[in-house]
XYZ file of C-alpha atoms in Angstrom:
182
model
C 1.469 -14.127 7.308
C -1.929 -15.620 8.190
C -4.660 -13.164 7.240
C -7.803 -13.096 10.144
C -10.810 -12.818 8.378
C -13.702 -10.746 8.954
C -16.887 -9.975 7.337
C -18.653 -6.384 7.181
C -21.791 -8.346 7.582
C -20.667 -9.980 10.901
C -22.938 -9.243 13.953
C -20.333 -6.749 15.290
C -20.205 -4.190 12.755
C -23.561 -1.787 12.732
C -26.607 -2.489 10.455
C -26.137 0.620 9.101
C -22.539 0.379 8.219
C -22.916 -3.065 6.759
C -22.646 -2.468 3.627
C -19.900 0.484 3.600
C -17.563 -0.791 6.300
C -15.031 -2.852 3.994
C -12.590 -0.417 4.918
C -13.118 -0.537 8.694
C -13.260 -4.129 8.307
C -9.957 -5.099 6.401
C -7.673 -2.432 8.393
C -9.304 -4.286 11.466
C -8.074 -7.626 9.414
C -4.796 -5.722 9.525
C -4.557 -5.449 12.901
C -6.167 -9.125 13.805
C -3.263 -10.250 11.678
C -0.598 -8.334 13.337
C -1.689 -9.251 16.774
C -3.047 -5.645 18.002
C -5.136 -4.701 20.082
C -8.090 -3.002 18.375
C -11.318 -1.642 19.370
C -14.511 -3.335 18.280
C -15.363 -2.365 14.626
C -18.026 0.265 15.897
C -15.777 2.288 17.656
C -13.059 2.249 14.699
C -15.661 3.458 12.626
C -16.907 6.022 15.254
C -13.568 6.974 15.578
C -12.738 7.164 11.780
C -16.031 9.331 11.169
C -15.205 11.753 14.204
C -11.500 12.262 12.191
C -14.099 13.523 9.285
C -12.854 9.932 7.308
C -15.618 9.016 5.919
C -17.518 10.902 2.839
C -21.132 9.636 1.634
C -20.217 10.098 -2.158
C -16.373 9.002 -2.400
C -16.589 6.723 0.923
C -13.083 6.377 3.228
C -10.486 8.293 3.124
C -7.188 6.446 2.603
C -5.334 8.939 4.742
C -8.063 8.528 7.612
C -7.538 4.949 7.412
C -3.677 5.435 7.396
C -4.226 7.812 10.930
C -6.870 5.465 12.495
C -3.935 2.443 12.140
C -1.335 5.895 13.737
C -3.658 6.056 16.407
C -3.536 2.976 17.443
C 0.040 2.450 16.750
C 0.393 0.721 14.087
C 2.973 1.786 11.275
C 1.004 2.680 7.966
C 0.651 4.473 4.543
C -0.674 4.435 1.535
C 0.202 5.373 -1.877
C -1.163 5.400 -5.487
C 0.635 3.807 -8.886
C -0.648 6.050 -11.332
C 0.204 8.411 -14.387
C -2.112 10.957 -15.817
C -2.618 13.065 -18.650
C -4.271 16.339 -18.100
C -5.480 18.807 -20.892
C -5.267 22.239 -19.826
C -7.862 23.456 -22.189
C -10.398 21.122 -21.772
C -9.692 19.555 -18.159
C -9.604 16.106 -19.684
C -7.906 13.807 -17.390
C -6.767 10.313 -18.926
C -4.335 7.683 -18.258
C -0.740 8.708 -18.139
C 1.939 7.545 -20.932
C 3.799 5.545 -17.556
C 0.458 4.291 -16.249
C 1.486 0.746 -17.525
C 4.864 1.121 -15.768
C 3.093 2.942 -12.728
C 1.123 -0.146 -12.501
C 3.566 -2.946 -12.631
C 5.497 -1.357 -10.160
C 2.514 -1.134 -8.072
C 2.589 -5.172 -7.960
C 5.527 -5.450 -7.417
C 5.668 -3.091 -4.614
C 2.735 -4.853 -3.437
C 4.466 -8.652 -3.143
C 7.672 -7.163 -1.607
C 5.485 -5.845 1.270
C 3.420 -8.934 1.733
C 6.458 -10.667 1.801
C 8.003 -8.665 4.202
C 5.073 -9.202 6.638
C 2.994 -5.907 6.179
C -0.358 -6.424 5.235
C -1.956 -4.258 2.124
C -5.457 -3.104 1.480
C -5.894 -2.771 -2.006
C -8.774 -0.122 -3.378
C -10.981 -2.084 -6.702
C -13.960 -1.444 -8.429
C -16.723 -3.808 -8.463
C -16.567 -7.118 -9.532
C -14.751 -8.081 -5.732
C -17.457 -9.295 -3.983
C -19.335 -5.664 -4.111
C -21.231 -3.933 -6.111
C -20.258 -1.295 -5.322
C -18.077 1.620 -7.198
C -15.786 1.247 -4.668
C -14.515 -1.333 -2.565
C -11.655 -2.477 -0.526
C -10.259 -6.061 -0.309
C -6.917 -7.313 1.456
C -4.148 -8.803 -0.427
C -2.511 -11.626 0.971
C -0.617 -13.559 -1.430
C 1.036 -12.292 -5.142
C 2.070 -15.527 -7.478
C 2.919 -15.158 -11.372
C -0.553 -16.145 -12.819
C -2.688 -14.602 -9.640
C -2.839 -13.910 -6.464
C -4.980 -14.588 -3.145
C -7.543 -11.957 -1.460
C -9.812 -11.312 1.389
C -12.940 -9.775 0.638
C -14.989 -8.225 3.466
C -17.944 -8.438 2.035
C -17.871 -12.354 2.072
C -20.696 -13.378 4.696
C -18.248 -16.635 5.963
C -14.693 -17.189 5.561
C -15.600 -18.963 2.822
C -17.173 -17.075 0.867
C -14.106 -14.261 1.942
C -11.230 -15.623 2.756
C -8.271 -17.028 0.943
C -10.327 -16.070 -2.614
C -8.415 -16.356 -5.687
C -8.550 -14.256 -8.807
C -5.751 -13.573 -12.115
C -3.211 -11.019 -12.225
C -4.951 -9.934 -14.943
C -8.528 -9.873 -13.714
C -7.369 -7.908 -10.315
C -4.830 -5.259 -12.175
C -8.362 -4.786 -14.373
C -9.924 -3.403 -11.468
C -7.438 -2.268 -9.230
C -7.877 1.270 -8.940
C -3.902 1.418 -8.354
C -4.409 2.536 -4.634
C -2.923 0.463 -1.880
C -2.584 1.052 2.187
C 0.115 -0.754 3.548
C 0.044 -1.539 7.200
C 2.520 -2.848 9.742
């Protein structure tokens, strides 16, 4: 699959949403890629804010981004590969005892959709291209020792597209959220 790239930066996208659009951006990658029709970045984000998708403090909503690609027909979903720990008496939260299996199933769920054509948005901390908390960057290729991104926030397609990085670097901060559309 040959990934379109786009930059949140790019003259199209709002000012104002420049610099939290990376979600906009790479499901409008998505549909580039796929061949669909799409509105113009400001009126998916219109429409994603209008569907309450967007939050100041935790940014978009993966299940807003999962209906903006329903509304526009595109098949999509998106699901987490994690395992927590909660204790009751304190309201602790920590990693699970299957997070490490949670997580390599992830991958692996994430190269058997890439291969079979869809394309996945993968949710990471900073260090990909942002820095940000919170970011959003489209997988494109999984190989044993690495794999190949798109990063939004890259102001040219080479500074964005077709980016490499380690397994091991990306699974360090994946955030083990993926949307997988098409």
């Amino acid at each position: 699959m040959v990934i379109v790239f786009r930059s949140q930066y790019a003259p199209d996208v709002p000012l104002e949403w420049q610099p939290r659009s990376c979600a906009i951006v790479c499901l409008r990658m998505a549909f580039d890629s796929l061949n669909v029709q799409a509105l113009p970045i400001k009126n998916l984000i219109e429409e994603g804010v209008a569907i309450n998708g967007y939050d100041e403090k935790a940014g978009w909503r993966h299940d807003a981004l999962v209906a903006l690609a329903h509304n526009h027909g595109v098949p999509a979903y998106r699901e987490e590969f994690k395992s927590m720990t909660v204790d009751s008496t304190t309201k602790v939260i920590s990693e699970g005892p299957h997070a490490k299996s949670m997580e390599v199933y992830g991958l692996k769920k994430i190269t058997a959709e890439i291969k079979r054509g869809a394309i996945v948005c993968a949710s990471v901390t900073a260090g990909f291209g942002s820095n940000k908390d919170s970011h959003i960057i489209v997988l494109a290729e999984v190989l044993a020792n690495g794999l190949y991104y798109y990063d939004p926030s890259g102001k040219t397609a080479e500074e964005g597209a077709h980016q490499f990085t380690t397994t091991e670097y990306f699974l360090s901060h994946w955030k083990k959220l993926a949307i997988f559309v098409g």
